[in-house]
Each structure stands twice: as structure tokens, then as C-alpha cells.
Amino acid sequence: MSDAQGFARDQLRAFIERIERLEEEKKTIADDIKDVYGEAKSMGFDTKILRKVISIRKQDQDERMEQEAILDTYLQALGMVPVAEDAA
């Protein structure tokens, strides 16, 4: 085997091992997050709503406002919320 092939093999192995370590860390973190949700649930918090709050907090304000406006429009169109009166 040439030195170039050996070098490429070593690089490949290093990448694979790094990815495997990161995947294990990701699993550990996911388990920790699951535990926190479980703890919150045992204290009476709604985990579905907690997940939604986390999702909303990840968005920037403009994106969140745009999505809320579209949601309101759809809900009004379906008659699920009253149509806002014009203030004019």
C-alpha cells in the first residue's frame, strides 16, 4: 500500500471515529433533554407546550410575527376566531 493510500485510510478512520464520538455525545444530550422534559412533566408542565415555546424562542422576532399573522388569517378564514374590526 502506498503512503498516499495509507494517509487517506488514516484520515478516513479519523473522520469516522470523530463522527462516532459526536453521535454518542448527541445521544447523551438527547437523553438529558428527555429527562428534563420528564422532570417538567412530573411538576405539572405540559411538555407539548414546552416544546412549542422552545421552537418559538428559536425564531427571530420578524419570522415569528409573520407566522402568527398567517396563522391568524387562516384561523379567521376558517371561522375559528372572530374577524378583527377595522379601527377606522
PDB file of C-alpha atoms in Angstrom:
ATOM      1  CA  MET A   1       0.000   0.000   0.000  1.00  0.00           C
ATOM      2  CA  SER A   2       1.400   3.409  -0.906  1.00  0.00           C
ATOM      3  CA  ASP A   3       1.914   6.181   1.600  1.00  0.00           C
ATOM      4  CA  ALA A   4      -0.889   8.182  -0.035  1.00  0.00           C
ATOM      5  CA  GLN A   5      -3.337   5.301   0.386  1.00  0.00           C
ATOM      6  CA  GLY A   6      -2.252   4.808   3.998  1.00  0.00           C
ATOM      7  CA  PHE A   7      -2.671   8.528   4.671  1.00  0.00           C
ATOM      8  CA  ALA A   8      -6.142   8.552   3.095  1.00  0.00           C
ATOM      9  CA  ARG A   9      -7.110   5.461   5.108  1.00  0.00           C
ATOM     10  CA  ASP A  10      -5.928   7.114   8.336  1.00  0.00           C
ATOM     11  CA  GLN A  11      -7.846  10.301   7.536  1.00  0.00           C
ATOM     12  CA  LEU A  12     -10.975   8.311   6.768  1.00  0.00           C
ATOM     13  CA  ARG A  13     -10.661   6.366  10.020  1.00  0.00           C
ATOM     14  CA  ALA A  14     -10.153   9.617  11.963  1.00  0.00           C
ATOM     15  CA  PHE A  15     -13.296  11.150  10.409  1.00  0.00           C
ATOM     16  CA  ILE A  16     -15.346   8.042  11.151  1.00  0.00           C
ATOM     17  CA  GLU A  17     -14.154   7.917  14.768  1.00  0.00           C
ATOM     18  CA  ARG A  18     -14.894  11.630  15.286  1.00  0.00           C
ATOM     19  CA  ILE A  19     -18.393  11.196  13.859  1.00  0.00           C
ATOM     20  CA  GLU A  20     -18.994   8.176  16.089  1.00  0.00           C
ATOM     21  CA  ARG A  21     -17.925  10.142  19.190  1.00  0.00           C
ATOM     22  CA  LEU A  22     -20.157  13.062  18.229  1.00  0.00           C
ATOM     23  CA  GLU A  23     -23.107  10.719  17.595  1.00  0.00           C
ATOM     24  CA  GLU A  24     -22.630   9.254  21.078  1.00  0.00           C
ATOM     25  CA  GLU A  25     -22.492  12.754  22.590  1.00  0.00           C
ATOM     26  CA  LYS A  26     -25.637  13.671  20.655  1.00  0.00           C
ATOM     27  CA  LYS A  27     -27.422  10.618  22.070  1.00  0.00           C
ATOM     28  CA  THR A  28     -26.330  11.524  25.598  1.00  0.00           C
ATOM     29  CA  ILE A  29     -27.588  15.088  25.170  1.00  0.00           C
ATOM     30  CA  ALA A  30     -30.886  13.861  23.693  1.00  0.00           C
ATOM     31  CA  ASP A  31     -31.319  11.582  26.715  1.00  0.00           C
ATOM     32  CA  ASP A  32     -30.592  14.516  29.041  1.00  0.00           C
ATOM     33  CA  ILE A  33     -33.184  16.667  27.269  1.00  0.00           C
ATOM     34  CA  LYS A  34     -35.725  13.845  27.532  1.00  0.00           C
ATOM     35  CA  ASP A  35     -35.018  13.652  31.273  1.00  0.00           C
ATOM     36  CA  VAL A  36     -35.603  17.398  31.687  1.00  0.00           C
ATOM     37  CA  TYR A  37     -38.926  17.149  29.844  1.00  0.00           C
ATOM     38  CA  GLY A  38     -39.852  14.225  32.091  1.00  0.00           C
ATOM     39  CA  GLU A  39     -38.987  16.259  35.165  1.00  0.00           C
ATOM     40  CA  ALA A  40     -41.041  19.198  33.904  1.00  0.00           C
ATOM     41  CA  LYS A  41     -43.972  16.869  33.217  1.00  0.00           C
ATOM     42  CA  SER A  42     -43.775  15.434  36.731  1.00  0.00           C
ATOM     43  CA  MET A  43     -44.004  19.012  38.053  1.00  0.00           C
ATOM     44  CA  GLY A  44     -47.254  19.519  36.099  1.00  0.00           C
ATOM     45  CA  PHE A  45     -45.978  21.308  32.992  1.00  0.00           C
ATOM     46  CA  ASP A  46     -47.351  20.412  29.558  1.00  0.00           C
ATOM     47  CA  THR A  47     -44.350  19.115  27.590  1.00  0.00           C
ATOM     48  CA  LYS A  48     -46.039  19.636  24.222  1.00  0.00           C
ATOM     49  CA  ILE A  49     -46.379  23.335  25.035  1.00  0.00           C
ATOM     50  CA  LEU A  50     -42.811  23.475  26.379  1.00  0.00           C
ATOM     51  CA  ARG A  51     -41.570  22.104  23.044  1.00  0.00           C
ATOM     52  CA  LYS A  52     -43.627  24.729  21.198  1.00  0.00           C
ATOM     53  CA  VAL A  53     -42.172  27.514  23.390  1.00  0.00           C
ATOM     54  CA  ILE A  54     -38.642  26.246  22.673  1.00  0.00           C
ATOM     55  CA  SER A  55     -39.436  26.229  18.948  1.00  0.00           C
ATOM     56  CA  ILE A  56     -40.819  29.777  19.076  1.00  0.00           C
ATOM     57  CA  ARG A  57     -37.813  31.071  21.024  1.00  0.00           C
ATOM     58  CA  LYS A  58     -35.504  29.775  18.268  1.00  0.00           C
ATOM     59  CA  GLN A  59     -37.200  32.013  15.689  1.00  0.00           C
ATOM     60  CA  ASP A  60     -36.288  35.627  15.192  1.00  0.00           C
ATOM     61  CA  GLN A  61     -38.986  38.172  16.008  1.00  0.00           C
ATOM     62  CA  ASP A  62     -39.855  39.046  12.389  1.00  0.00           C
ATOM     63  CA  GLU A  63     -40.253  35.394  11.412  1.00  0.00           C
ATOM     64  CA  ARG A  64     -42.420  34.740  14.464  1.00  0.00           C
ATOM     65  CA  MET A  65     -44.642  37.766  13.791  1.00  0.00           C
ATOM     66  CA  GLU A  66     -45.088  36.729  10.153  1.00  0.00           C
ATOM     67  CA  GLN A  67     -46.099  33.182  11.133  1.00  0.00           C
ATOM     68  CA  GLU A  68     -48.521  34.480  13.769  1.00  0.00           C
ATOM     69  CA  ALA A  69     -50.137  36.806  11.206  1.00  0.00           C
ATOM     70  CA  ILE A  70     -50.559  33.978   8.713  1.00  0.00           C
ATOM     71  CA  LEU A  71     -51.975  31.698  11.424  1.00  0.00           C
ATOM     72  CA  ASP A  72     -54.470  34.393  12.458  1.00  0.00           C
ATOM     73  CA  THR A  73     -55.521  34.845   8.836  1.00  0.00           C
ATOM     74  CA  TYR A  74     -56.089  31.115   8.389  1.00  0.00           C
ATOM     75  CA  LEU A  75     -57.999  30.799  11.674  1.00  0.00           C
ATOM     76  CA  GLN A  76     -60.225  33.751  10.742  1.00  0.00           C
ATOM     77  CA  ALA A  77     -60.869  32.257   7.300  1.00  0.00           C
ATOM     78  CA  LEU A  78     -61.985  29.029   8.969  1.00  0.00           C
ATOM     79  CA  GLY A  79     -64.219  30.896  11.431  1.00  0.00           C
ATOM     80  CA  MET A  80     -62.176  29.705  14.396  1.00  0.00           C
ATOM     81  CA  VAL A  81     -61.556  33.241  15.752  1.00  0.00           C
ATOM     82  CA  PRO A  82     -63.533  36.435  15.296  1.00  0.00           C
ATOM     83  CA  VAL A  83     -62.502  38.698  12.425  1.00  0.00           C
ATOM     84  CA  ALA A  84     -60.759  41.827  13.696  1.00  0.00           C
ATOM     85  CA  GLU A  85     -62.809  45.008  13.252  1.00  0.00           C
ATOM     86  CA  ASP A  86     -61.243  47.875  11.316  1.00  0.00           C
ATOM     87  CA  ALA A  87     -60.281  50.693  13.682  1.00  0.00           C
ATOM     88  CA  ALA A  88     -61.175  53.327  11.092  1.00  0.00           C
TER      89      ALA A  88
END
